[in-house]
Each structure stands twice: as structure tokens, then as C-alpha cells.
Amino acid sequence: SIEFSRNQTFVSPINKPPHLKMETLNKFIAVAKKKNYDSVDDAELKEFIENIKNNKDAITYIGLAGNSYSKEFCEKFGALIKECPKLTHLNLNDCFVGRKKDEVPFALESLTKPLIDVGKLVAIDLSNNAVSVNGSTAISGFLEKTVSLKVFLINNCGLGILGSTIIADALKKGKIDLEVIAMARNRLENDGT
């Protein structure tokens, strides 16, 4: 089932930086079940999307971690989060396990591009996904244009030297003032896949 919680306390997973003190957030979290959601018609996803639609003006945190989502869902969900004006935290950790190599960049771009228009995103976690070089390119537009992001987690994503360079170049082009960036375990000793 999909879990919906409101007025929960959020504790940052990264040593509680000052801007992520314990705070009250309106959270929507898909329970991590290691489930592959291949269809946007899945009853649990429909319920999750409907809850977000009904509360879009209050949502500050969305967590999709621990399940795998199709590119069709990501496209639909990207359009939906564009309508969440208070969204500040997005947890996409471990969301594309078992997805084909060509699906991940499309899904990442579908989820991050709309965040440019939201303009209040403070933290995003893309860790434990097969981002690689192609995914780095897919999120570079977001990284170049976002101005509110303070925490960017992209650990264990197979970026390699080239993917990391693409991300670094995008961050340099932008006007971002990151306080935390975590890129550990990304095969920085080779060119990536």
C-alpha cells in the first residue's frame, strides 16, 4: 500500500546540516517494497497520484525510494510535481533498479526538468540508481537552472569520470549554492558505463 503522512518530522540522512534541521513537512512516501511499477494504471500508484493531486498545495516532501518506476510513470509524475509549489525535498533513492539502460535517462529528465519551474527544491537524493553518463546528461539541464538546491546526493550511481565531469560542468554553469554534495562510490577511476 501507499503510505501518506502529514506533519511528520523529517531528519536529514546526512548529519543534519543547519538548513535541514528537524522540521515539520507534509510528506508523501511510497512504501519501499522493492516492487516494479510497470504501469501507470497500477492501483497503488493511482492512489498515490490522487493523494498528491488532492494535496499538491501543501506537499513539501515526496519519497519514491525503494521501488522501481517505469518511464511512463516518471513522465506523468514529473508533470504532477510541477504543480507542487511548496515541494522542497525529493527522495528518488533506489528508484530505477531493473530498468533498462535507455529508460533511466528519460525517467530522470522527466522527474528533474519540472523541478526547475517549482523553484523551491532544497534537497534531492538520486543515490543508488544506474545514472551513468547518459543520466548525468539528462539531469544537467536541471542542475544548470536550479537556484534553490542546497543538498544534492548522487552516491553509487556509476557516473565514472565522464558522468561526474558532466555534473560538475552543469553545476559550474548554474547559479547553485550547494551546501552538501555527495558523490561517493561512483567509479571515478574509470570512464563510466
XYZ file of N, CA, C and O in Angstrom:
772
model
N 0.838 -1.184 0.000
C 0.000 0.000 0.000
C 0.881 1.245 0.000
O 2.041 1.204 0.352
N 0.283 2.347 -0.355
C 0.983 3.619 -0.382
C 0.750 4.302 0.956
O -0.365 4.364 1.460
N 1.799 4.813 1.515
C 1.699 5.491 2.796
C 1.622 6.985 2.569
O 2.371 7.543 1.786
N 0.702 7.642 3.218
C 0.601 9.091 3.173
C 0.679 9.593 4.599
O -0.050 9.151 5.465
N 1.604 10.480 4.850
C 1.691 11.029 6.196
C 1.804 12.539 6.121
O 2.414 13.084 5.220
N 1.192 13.181 7.060
C 1.244 14.644 7.132
C 1.836 15.035 8.480
O 1.684 14.347 9.466
N 2.488 16.176 8.491
C 3.045 16.747 9.711
C 3.960 15.777 10.439
O 3.878 15.603 11.640
N 4.824 15.137 9.677
C 5.814 14.239 10.241
C 7.133 14.985 10.395
O 7.392 15.961 9.719
N 7.961 14.505 11.271
C 9.274 15.106 11.457
C 10.253 14.474 10.491
O 10.327 13.263 10.373
N 10.999 15.292 9.789
C 11.986 14.829 8.825
C 13.369 15.045 9.404
O 13.694 16.130 9.846
N 14.165 13.999 9.412
C 15.551 14.117 9.848
C 16.429 13.815 8.657
O 16.302 12.776 8.022
N 17.302 14.731 8.329
C 18.167 14.553 7.179
C 19.047 13.325 7.345
O 19.544 13.061 8.422
N 19.277 12.574 6.258
C 20.142 11.410 6.336
C 21.618 11.770 6.366
O 22.459 10.911 6.494
N 21.953 13.028 6.266
C 23.357 13.408 6.177
C 23.745 14.369 7.299
O 23.947 15.550 7.094
N 23.828 13.853 8.477
C 24.337 14.578 9.642
C 23.666 15.918 9.918
O 24.289 16.832 10.407
N 22.424 16.011 9.578
C 21.609 17.181 9.875
C 22.311 18.514 9.634
O 22.611 19.240 10.573
N 22.568 18.904 8.378
C 23.113 20.235 8.121
C 22.146 21.292 8.647
O 20.950 21.022 8.799
N 22.619 22.496 8.897
C 21.791 23.523 9.529
C 20.478 23.817 8.803
O 19.473 24.056 9.443
N 20.465 23.780 7.481
C 19.251 24.093 6.751
C 18.268 22.930 6.754
O 17.139 23.084 6.312
N 18.681 21.763 7.234
C 17.786 20.613 7.292
C 17.585 20.162 8.732
O 17.608 18.993 9.034
N 17.396 21.116 9.607
C 17.088 20.761 10.990
C 15.769 20.002 10.987
O 15.025 20.019 10.014
N 15.488 19.372 12.104
C 14.210 18.686 12.185
C 13.117 19.725 11.958
O 13.129 20.791 12.535
N 12.241 19.417 11.053
C 11.186 20.359 10.725
C 9.933 19.579 10.368
O 9.971 18.394 10.115
N 8.839 20.278 10.377
C 7.584 19.651 10.027
C 7.390 19.743 8.527
O 7.511 20.803 7.946
N 7.113 18.604 7.914
C 6.916 18.548 6.477
C 5.637 17.802 6.165
O 5.257 16.876 6.872
N 4.980 18.198 5.106
C 3.858 17.423 4.591
C 4.457 16.418 3.632
O 4.876 16.770 2.542
N 4.516 15.164 4.065
C 5.251 14.128 3.353
C 4.320 13.148 2.653
O 3.334 12.727 3.213
N 4.713 12.779 1.442
C 4.069 11.689 0.730
C 5.158 10.685 0.433
O 6.126 11.001 -0.251
N 4.988 9.474 0.936
C 6.026 8.458 0.795
C 5.417 7.174 0.244
O 4.453 6.648 0.802
N 6.005 6.688 -0.839
C 5.638 5.368 -1.350
C 6.454 4.361 -0.561
O 7.678 4.433 -0.534
N 5.804 3.466 0.128
C 6.490 2.491 0.968
C 7.432 1.653 0.114
O 7.054 1.135 -0.931
N 8.681 1.554 0.551
C 9.702 0.797 -0.175
C 9.421 -0.691 -0.056
O 9.540 -1.275 1.006
N 9.025 -1.296 -1.171
C 8.719 -2.723 -1.186
C 9.545 -3.466 -2.224
O 9.286 -4.614 -2.501
N 10.489 -2.771 -2.847
C 11.288 -3.371 -3.932
C 10.376 -3.862 -5.050
O 10.626 -4.872 -5.676
N 9.310 -3.131 -5.282
C 8.323 -3.520 -6.284
C 8.579 -2.772 -7.588
O 8.927 -1.602 -7.585
N 8.391 -3.454 -8.709
C 8.467 -2.826 -10.025
C 7.081 -2.343 -10.414
O 6.160 -3.147 -10.569
N 6.951 -1.049 -10.557
C 5.704 -0.466 -11.035
C 5.871 -0.220 -12.527
O 6.512 0.741 -12.940
N 5.300 -1.093 -13.335
C 5.469 -1.016 -14.783
C 4.343 -0.276 -15.475
O 4.460 0.101 -16.629
N 3.250 -0.076 -14.793
C 2.091 0.552 -15.420
C 1.607 1.723 -14.582
O 1.536 1.627 -13.357
N 1.260 2.807 -15.250
C 0.676 3.939 -14.532
C -0.738 3.615 -14.073
O -1.324 4.352 -13.300
N -1.262 2.488 -14.541
C -2.601 2.063 -14.150
C -2.615 1.210 -12.885
O -3.675 0.776 -12.443
N -1.452 0.954 -12.295
C -1.373 0.192 -11.054
C -2.222 0.899 -9.991
O -2.126 2.115 -9.808
N -3.038 0.151 -9.282
C -3.972 0.735 -8.304
C -3.249 1.524 -7.217
O -3.707 2.597 -6.812
N -2.115 1.012 -6.733
C -1.371 1.719 -5.687
C -0.830 3.055 -6.198
O -0.873 4.055 -5.497
N -0.322 3.064 -7.424
C 0.197 4.311 -7.991
C -0.924 5.306 -8.242
O -0.756 6.508 -8.017
N -2.057 4.821 -8.695
C -3.203 5.714 -8.912
C -3.602 6.394 -7.604
O -3.874 7.587 -7.569
N -3.632 5.606 -6.533
C -3.981 6.157 -5.215
C -2.953 7.190 -4.768
O -3.300 8.262 -4.281
N -1.687 6.870 -4.956
C -0.598 7.771 -4.588
C -0.699 9.085 -5.357
O -0.644 10.175 -4.790
N -0.884 8.984 -6.658
C -1.007 10.175 -7.505
C -2.231 10.991 -7.119
O -2.171 12.223 -7.040
N -3.330 10.325 -6.857
C -4.554 11.038 -6.470
C -4.359 11.794 -5.151
O -4.809 12.938 -5.013
N -3.693 11.165 -4.179
C -3.410 11.851 -2.908
C -2.542 13.078 -3.126
O -2.749 14.115 -2.495
N -1.568 12.967 -3.995
C -0.708 14.119 -4.274
C -1.504 15.222 -4.969
O -1.394 16.397 -4.614
N -2.324 14.856 -5.935
C -3.162 15.850 -6.623
C -4.040 16.601 -5.631
O -4.204 17.812 -5.715
N -4.606 15.864 -4.693
C -5.529 16.461 -3.724
C -4.828 17.325 -2.682
O -5.482 18.090 -1.976
N -3.524 17.181 -2.545
C -2.780 17.921 -1.522
C -1.601 18.688 -2.100
O -0.693 19.070 -1.372
N -1.623 18.935 -3.394
C -0.449 19.497 -4.080
C -0.007 20.845 -3.533
O 1.173 21.172 -3.600
N -0.894 21.623 -2.985
C -0.517 22.944 -2.475
C 0.183 22.891 -1.123
O 0.759 23.886 -0.686
N 0.151 21.739 -0.458
C 0.756 21.628 0.872
C 1.998 20.747 0.911
O 2.764 20.796 1.865
N 2.233 19.958 -0.107
C 3.320 18.976 -0.089
C 4.687 19.647 -0.090
O 4.965 20.503 -0.917
N 5.544 19.203 0.834
C 6.918 19.685 0.874
C 7.932 18.568 0.656
O 9.077 18.834 0.314
N 7.529 17.322 0.844
C 8.446 16.180 0.721
C 7.752 15.048 -0.017
O 6.634 14.674 0.335
N 8.431 14.502 -1.039
C 7.929 13.309 -1.727
C 9.047 12.283 -1.732
O 10.188 12.587 -2.096
N 8.714 11.062 -1.321
C 9.684 9.975 -1.306
C 9.211 8.812 -2.159
O 8.132 8.274 -1.932
N 10.020 8.460 -3.150
C 9.710 7.317 -4.008
C 10.736 6.206 -3.830
O 10.747 5.242 -4.585
N 11.600 6.315 -2.855
C 12.731 5.400 -2.679
C 12.293 3.951 -2.479
O 11.268 3.669 -1.869
N 13.121 3.052 -3.043
C 12.961 1.636 -2.755
C 12.027 0.865 -3.658
O 11.775 -0.308 -3.420
N 11.479 1.501 -4.671
C 10.671 0.824 -5.669
C 11.213 1.209 -7.039
O 12.002 2.131 -7.161
N 10.771 0.525 -8.073
C 11.226 0.820 -9.421
C 10.041 1.294 -10.253
O 8.993 0.654 -10.265
N 10.226 2.437 -10.931
C 9.126 3.075 -11.637
C 9.405 3.153 -13.138
O 10.504 3.483 -13.552
N 8.384 2.905 -13.933
C 8.510 2.950 -15.390
C 8.719 4.384 -15.860
O 8.398 5.342 -15.159
N 9.226 4.517 -17.083
C 9.430 5.861 -17.614
C 8.092 6.557 -17.854
O 8.003 7.773 -17.733
N 7.035 5.801 -18.131
C 5.708 6.404 -18.295
C 5.226 7.015 -16.981
O 4.677 8.117 -16.974
N 5.448 6.295 -15.882
C 5.078 6.852 -14.581
C 5.891 8.116 -14.293
O 5.351 9.116 -13.836
N 7.192 8.062 -14.557
C 8.059 9.210 -14.285
C 7.632 10.437 -15.081
O 7.660 11.555 -14.578
N 7.218 10.227 -16.317
C 6.752 11.339 -17.143
C 5.482 11.958 -16.543
O 5.362 13.168 -16.404
N 4.548 11.107 -16.166
C 3.292 11.575 -15.566
C 3.556 12.237 -14.209
O 3.000 13.287 -13.889
N 4.416 11.623 -13.433
C 4.726 12.141 -12.102
C 5.482 13.476 -12.196
O 5.251 14.378 -11.398
N 6.371 13.595 -13.188
C 7.085 14.853 -13.395
C 6.134 16.004 -13.657
O 6.296 17.104 -13.118
N 5.113 15.756 -14.470
C 4.116 16.793 -14.736
C 3.342 17.145 -13.464
O 2.977 18.302 -13.249
N 3.129 16.151 -12.616
C 2.388 16.373 -11.367
C 3.203 17.182 -10.358
O 2.682 18.107 -9.739
N 4.487 16.865 -10.199
C 5.267 17.595 -9.188
C 5.504 19.045 -9.592
O 5.773 19.883 -8.741
N 5.344 19.332 -10.858
C 5.434 20.721 -11.327
C 4.333 21.573 -10.689
O 4.467 22.778 -10.562
N 3.251 20.907 -10.284
C 2.108 21.591 -9.681
C 2.187 21.648 -8.154
O 1.206 21.992 -7.506
N 3.338 21.302 -7.580
C 3.519 21.308 -6.120
C 4.420 22.490 -5.750
O 5.639 22.348 -5.646
N 3.852 23.663 -5.516
C 4.655 24.876 -5.343
C 5.518 24.906 -4.084
O 6.470 25.684 -4.015
N 5.222 24.074 -3.100
C 5.990 24.086 -1.848
C 6.962 22.922 -1.725
O 7.605 22.764 -0.688
N 7.100 22.129 -2.778
C 7.975 20.961 -2.729
C 9.420 21.390 -2.498
O 9.987 22.156 -3.265
N 10.014 20.885 -1.405
C 11.401 21.230 -1.079
C 12.319 20.016 -1.044
O 13.526 20.164 -1.165
N 11.788 18.816 -0.853
C 12.601 17.605 -0.729
C 12.046 16.504 -1.628
O 10.851 16.219 -1.586
N 12.938 15.895 -2.415
C 12.538 14.801 -3.287
C 13.525 13.661 -3.126
O 14.724 13.817 -3.384
N 13.021 12.516 -2.676
C 13.858 11.343 -2.457
C 13.592 10.323 -3.561
O 12.548 9.682 -3.588
N 14.554 10.195 -4.477
C 14.464 9.242 -5.581
C 15.517 8.152 -5.446
O 15.914 7.519 -6.420
N 15.969 7.914 -4.237
C 16.987 6.902 -3.962
C 16.466 5.516 -4.368
O 15.371 5.126 -3.989
N 17.262 4.789 -5.153
C 16.950 3.396 -5.488
C 15.602 3.248 -6.192
O 14.786 2.418 -5.837
N 15.366 4.061 -7.222
C 14.067 4.070 -7.915
C 14.066 3.411 -9.286
O 13.009 3.315 -9.896
N 15.216 3.011 -9.784
C 15.251 2.510 -11.154
C 15.923 1.149 -11.270
O 16.427 0.783 -12.324
N 15.911 0.382 -10.197
C 16.520 -0.944 -10.215
C 15.767 -1.823 -11.208
O 14.531 -1.858 -11.224
N 16.508 -2.506 -12.052
C 15.905 -3.405 -13.020
C 15.410 -2.725 -14.284
O 14.872 -3.375 -15.168
N 15.588 -1.423 -14.369
C 15.159 -0.705 -15.570
C 16.238 -0.784 -16.638
O 17.429 -0.879 -16.343
N 15.822 -0.721 -17.890
C 16.766 -0.765 -18.996
C 17.602 0.505 -19.028
O 17.158 1.571 -18.593
N 18.798 0.374 -19.562
C 19.754 1.475 -19.612
C 19.179 2.722 -20.292
O 19.449 3.841 -19.871
N 18.365 2.538 -21.320
C 17.806 3.688 -22.032
C 16.601 4.304 -21.319
O 16.195 5.423 -21.623
N 16.011 3.610 -20.360
C 14.854 4.135 -19.627
C 15.259 5.156 -18.565
O 14.537 6.114 -18.311
N 16.399 4.927 -17.929
C 16.794 5.746 -16.778
C 17.000 7.221 -17.148
O 16.454 8.098 -16.467
N 17.749 7.549 -18.209
C 17.914 8.975 -18.536
C 16.585 9.678 -18.813
O 16.359 10.801 -18.347
N 15.696 9.016 -19.545
C 14.382 9.593 -19.833
C 13.619 9.847 -18.532
O 13.021 10.907 -18.337
N 13.633 8.859 -17.649
C 12.931 8.987 -16.368
C 13.516 10.123 -15.534
O 12.779 10.924 -14.961
N 14.837 10.198 -15.481
C 15.486 11.260 -14.708
C 15.157 12.653 -15.250
O 14.864 13.573 -14.489
N 15.208 12.789 -16.553
C 14.871 14.092 -17.139
C 13.408 14.434 -16.897
O 13.069 15.574 -16.588
N 12.531 13.439 -17.000
C 11.096 13.660 -16.756
C 10.821 14.104 -15.326
O 9.888 14.860 -15.076
N 11.630 13.635 -14.387
C 11.424 13.974 -12.978
C 12.133 15.260 -12.563
O 11.670 15.954 -11.660
N 13.261 15.587 -13.193
C 14.018 16.762 -12.744
C 13.694 18.045 -13.516
O 13.718 19.124 -12.940
N 13.382 17.934 -14.782
C 13.099 19.131 -15.581
C 11.953 19.970 -14.992
O 12.064 21.194 -14.901
N 10.839 19.358 -14.582
C 9.760 20.161 -13.997
C 10.146 20.859 -12.692
O 9.524 21.854 -12.310
N 11.169 20.363 -12.020
C 11.581 20.965 -10.749
C 12.173 22.358 -10.938
O 12.211 23.150 -10.007
N 12.624 22.653 -12.129
C 13.158 23.989 -12.419
C 12.059 25.015 -12.198
O 12.287 26.073 -11.618
N 10.852 24.696 -12.644
C 9.728 25.622 -12.518
C 9.204 25.722 -11.091
O 8.641 26.740 -10.711
N 9.369 24.659 -10.305
C 8.911 24.692 -8.920
C 9.730 25.725 -8.149
O 9.200 26.539 -7.412
N 11.035 25.700 -8.322
C 11.903 26.750 -7.806
C 12.163 26.779 -6.318
O 12.781 27.713 -5.835
N 11.703 25.800 -5.563
C 11.936 25.804 -4.117
C 12.618 24.536 -3.638
O 12.778 24.347 -2.443
N 13.010 23.661 -4.549
C 13.600 22.397 -4.146
C 14.927 22.644 -3.430
O 15.826 23.276 -3.968
N 15.040 22.129 -2.208
C 16.228 22.303 -1.383
C 17.106 21.057 -1.412
O 18.325 21.157 -1.371
N 16.487 19.868 -1.489
C 17.266 18.628 -1.409
C 16.715 17.591 -2.376
O 15.502 17.411 -2.484
N 17.642 16.907 -3.069
C 17.270 15.798 -3.942
C 18.270 14.671 -3.731
O 19.469 14.910 -3.615
N 17.751 13.462 -3.629
C 18.592 12.278 -3.452
C 18.360 11.339 -4.627
O 17.281 10.782 -4.784
N 19.382 11.183 -5.464
C 19.328 10.291 -6.618
C 20.199 9.053 -6.406
O 20.452 8.301 -7.342
N 20.669 8.835 -5.207
C 21.618 7.765 -4.912
C 21.080 6.383 -5.263
O 19.873 6.151 -5.303
N 22.030 5.468 -5.505
C 21.739 4.052 -5.755
C 20.860 3.810 -6.978
O 19.994 2.936 -6.975
N 21.089 4.605 -8.009
C 20.424 4.431 -9.292
C 21.495 4.313 -10.372
O 22.582 4.850 -10.236
N 21.173 3.650 -11.453
C 22.123 3.500 -12.562
C 22.085 4.759 -13.431
O 21.637 4.746 -14.569
N 22.551 5.862 -12.875
C 22.509 7.146 -13.571
C 23.472 7.134 -14.758
O 23.099 7.489 -15.873
N 24.714 6.756 -14.545
C 25.762 6.659 -15.554
C 25.934 7.966 -16.330
O 25.431 9.012 -15.941
N 26.636 7.890 -17.438
C 26.919 9.073 -18.254
C 25.636 9.643 -18.861
O 25.399 10.849 -18.812
N 24.806 8.799 -19.424
C 23.576 9.270 -20.067
C 22.626 9.946 -19.078
O 21.994 10.940 -19.403
N 22.527 9.403 -17.887
C 21.694 10.016 -16.866
C 22.257 11.348 -16.390
O 21.507 12.269 -16.071
N 23.583 11.449 -16.365
C 24.218 12.719 -15.989
C 23.821 13.813 -16.965
O 23.511 14.939 -16.573
N 23.827 13.463 -18.232
C 23.402 14.417 -19.256
C 21.934 14.785 -19.066
O 21.551 15.950 -19.207
N 21.107 13.806 -18.716
C 19.673 14.036 -18.541
C 19.360 15.000 -17.402
O 18.397 15.758 -17.479
N 20.166 14.992 -16.334
C 19.894 15.890 -15.198
C 20.687 17.193 -15.281
O 20.487 18.086 -14.459
N 21.569 17.316 -16.266
C 22.417 18.508 -16.334
C 21.600 19.788 -16.544
O 21.935 20.832 -15.982
N 20.523 19.721 -17.310
C 19.677 20.902 -17.508
C 19.094 21.411 -16.201
O 19.061 22.624 -15.951
N 18.647 20.491 -15.372
C 18.127 20.858 -14.050
C 19.219 21.507 -13.199
O 19.012 22.556 -12.588
N 20.404 20.890 -13.179
C 21.488 21.409 -12.346
C 21.974 22.786 -12.822
O 22.396 23.606 -12.014
N 21.892 23.041 -14.114
C 22.297 24.343 -14.647
C 21.312 25.444 -14.283
O 21.695 26.595 -14.140
N 20.035 25.089 -14.120
C 18.996 26.112 -13.965
C 18.421 26.252 -12.572
O 17.816 27.270 -12.264
N 18.578 25.239 -11.727
C 18.009 25.350 -10.387
C 18.802 26.367 -9.570
O 20.015 26.491 -9.740
N 18.131 27.106 -8.716
C 18.823 28.093 -7.887
C 18.631 27.844 -6.393
O 19.367 28.383 -5.576
N 17.666 27.007 -6.032
C 17.341 26.816 -4.620
C 18.011 25.597 -3.996
O 18.028 25.463 -2.775
N 18.568 24.702 -4.796
C 19.105 23.437 -4.299
C 20.280 23.644 -3.350
O 21.218 24.370 -3.662
N 20.218 22.995 -2.196
C 21.284 23.066 -1.192
C 21.945 21.707 -0.963
O 23.100 21.651 -0.577
N 21.185 20.619 -1.157
C 21.695 19.276 -0.902
C 21.461 18.419 -2.149
O 20.329 18.273 -2.609
N 22.551 17.878 -2.670
C 22.492 17.027 -3.861
C 23.230 15.736 -3.555
O 24.438 15.717 -3.383
N 22.462 14.639 -3.446
C 23.031 13.329 -3.149
C 22.943 12.457 -4.395
O 21.858 12.248 -4.929
N 24.085 11.961 -4.838
C 24.134 11.118 -6.025
C 25.215 10.055 -5.831
O 26.110 9.873 -6.640
N 25.129 9.356 -4.712
C 26.074 8.300 -4.355
C 25.758 7.008 -5.111
O 24.595 6.693 -5.351
N 26.807 6.262 -5.441
C 26.664 4.922 -6.004
C 25.765 4.901 -7.243
O 24.787 4.169 -7.316
N 26.120 5.719 -8.217
C 25.305 5.831 -9.428
C 26.056 5.493 -10.710
O 25.547 5.733 -11.798
N 27.277 4.967 -10.599
C 28.024 4.566 -11.782
C 28.350 5.698 -12.729
O 28.358 5.514 -13.941
N 28.625 6.875 -12.190
C 28.874 8.047 -13.027
C 30.171 7.950 -13.815
O 30.236 8.390 -14.956
N 31.194 7.408 -13.186
C 32.506 7.392 -13.819
C 33.051 8.796 -13.971
O 32.438 9.779 -13.544
N 34.209 8.894 -14.585
C 34.861 10.191 -14.767
C 34.010 11.099 -15.653
O 33.776 12.264 -15.326
N 33.511 10.585 -16.759
C 32.753 11.398 -17.701
C 31.432 11.892 -17.101
O 31.095 13.076 -17.208
N 30.688 11.011 -16.456
C 29.425 11.419 -15.836
C 29.627 12.458 -14.744
O 28.874 13.427 -14.641
N 30.672 12.276 -13.944
C 30.984 13.242 -12.885
C 31.380 14.586 -13.481
O 31.014 15.638 -12.950
N 32.110 14.539 -14.585
C 32.517 15.774 -15.254
C 31.305 16.516 -15.818
O 31.218 17.743 -15.718
N 30.357 15.779 -16.382
C 29.127 16.398 -16.898
C 28.373 17.102 -15.772
O 27.912 18.237 -15.921
N 28.281 16.435 -14.635
C 27.592 17.041 -13.486
C 28.352 18.263 -12.979
O 27.760 19.315 -12.712
N 29.673 18.151 -12.862
C 30.484 19.287 -12.401
C 30.338 20.481 -13.341
O 30.182 21.624 -12.890
N 30.361 20.233 -14.640
C 30.203 21.318 -15.613
C 28.837 21.974 -15.498
O 28.712 23.200 -15.591
N 27.796 21.169 -15.308
C 26.444 21.721 -15.150
C 26.355 22.583 -13.893
O 25.751 23.661 -13.919
N 26.971 22.127 -12.802
C 26.952 22.904 -11.561
C 27.711 24.216 -11.730
O 27.306 25.257 -11.206
N 28.815 24.187 -12.476
C 29.596 25.408 -12.723
C 28.813 26.415 -13.562
O 28.928 27.620 -13.342
N 28.042 25.938 -14.517
C 27.263 26.823 -15.388
C 26.109 27.483 -14.641
O 25.656 28.558 -15.014
N 25.605 26.810 -13.624
C 24.436 27.300 -12.907
C 24.766 28.325 -11.841
O 25.908 28.715 -11.645
N 23.719 28.737 -11.170
C 23.848 29.706 -10.073
C 23.487 29.037 -8.754
O 22.867 29.627 -7.882
N 23.894 27.808 -8.624
C 23.542 26.996 -7.476
C 24.531 27.253 -6.339
O 25.711 27.474 -6.572
N 24.024 27.253 -5.123
C 24.855 27.469 -3.942
C 24.725 26.248 -3.031
O 24.108 26.303 -1.969
N 25.293 25.124 -3.491
C 25.188 23.880 -2.737
C 25.912 23.965 -1.402
O 26.998 24.533 -1.314
N 25.313 23.368 -0.392
C 25.959 23.239 0.905
C 26.472 21.816 1.100
O 27.448 21.605 1.806
N 25.788 20.853 0.467
C 26.189 19.450 0.569
C 26.070 18.809 -0.808
O 25.027 18.910 -1.451
N 27.161 18.179 -1.227
C 27.117 17.332 -2.416
C 27.808 16.030 -2.044
O 28.896 16.042 -1.478
N 27.151 14.931 -2.318
C 27.718 13.620 -2.000
C 27.714 12.783 -3.275
O 26.658 12.500 -3.840
N 28.930 12.402 -3.722
C 29.089 11.640 -4.966
C 29.974 10.412 -4.753
O 30.704 10.012 -5.645
N 29.908 9.804 -3.610
C 30.767 8.659 -3.296
C 30.373 7.429 -4.113
O 29.253 7.323 -4.597
N 31.321 6.505 -4.237
C 31.104 5.204 -4.874
C 30.542 5.358 -6.297
O 29.542 4.766 -6.665
N 31.235 6.154 -7.118
C 30.772 6.404 -8.470
C 31.779 6.042 -9.551
O 31.744 6.582 -10.639
N 32.682 5.127 -9.231
C 33.666 4.653 -10.223
C 34.433 5.816 -10.868
O 34.562 5.883 -12.086
N 34.894 6.701 -10.044
C 35.588 7.870 -10.568
C 36.972 7.527 -11.122
O 37.634 8.385 -11.685
N 37.367 6.278 -10.984
C 38.648 5.857 -11.526
C 38.536 5.355 -12.955
O 39.522 5.036 -13.600
N 37.283 5.289 -13.528
C 37.135 4.874 -14.919
C 36.085 5.730 -15.612
O 35.450 6.562 -15.001
N 35.921 5.510 -16.913
C 35.073 6.387 -17.725
C 33.580 6.205 -17.536
O 32.796 6.934 -18.107
N 33.125 5.259 -16.779
C 31.695 5.047 -16.571
C 31.102 4.169 -17.652
O 31.771 3.750 -18.577
N 29.812 3.895 -17.519
C 29.153 2.998 -18.469
C 27.984 3.652 -19.133
O 27.447 4.595 -18.643
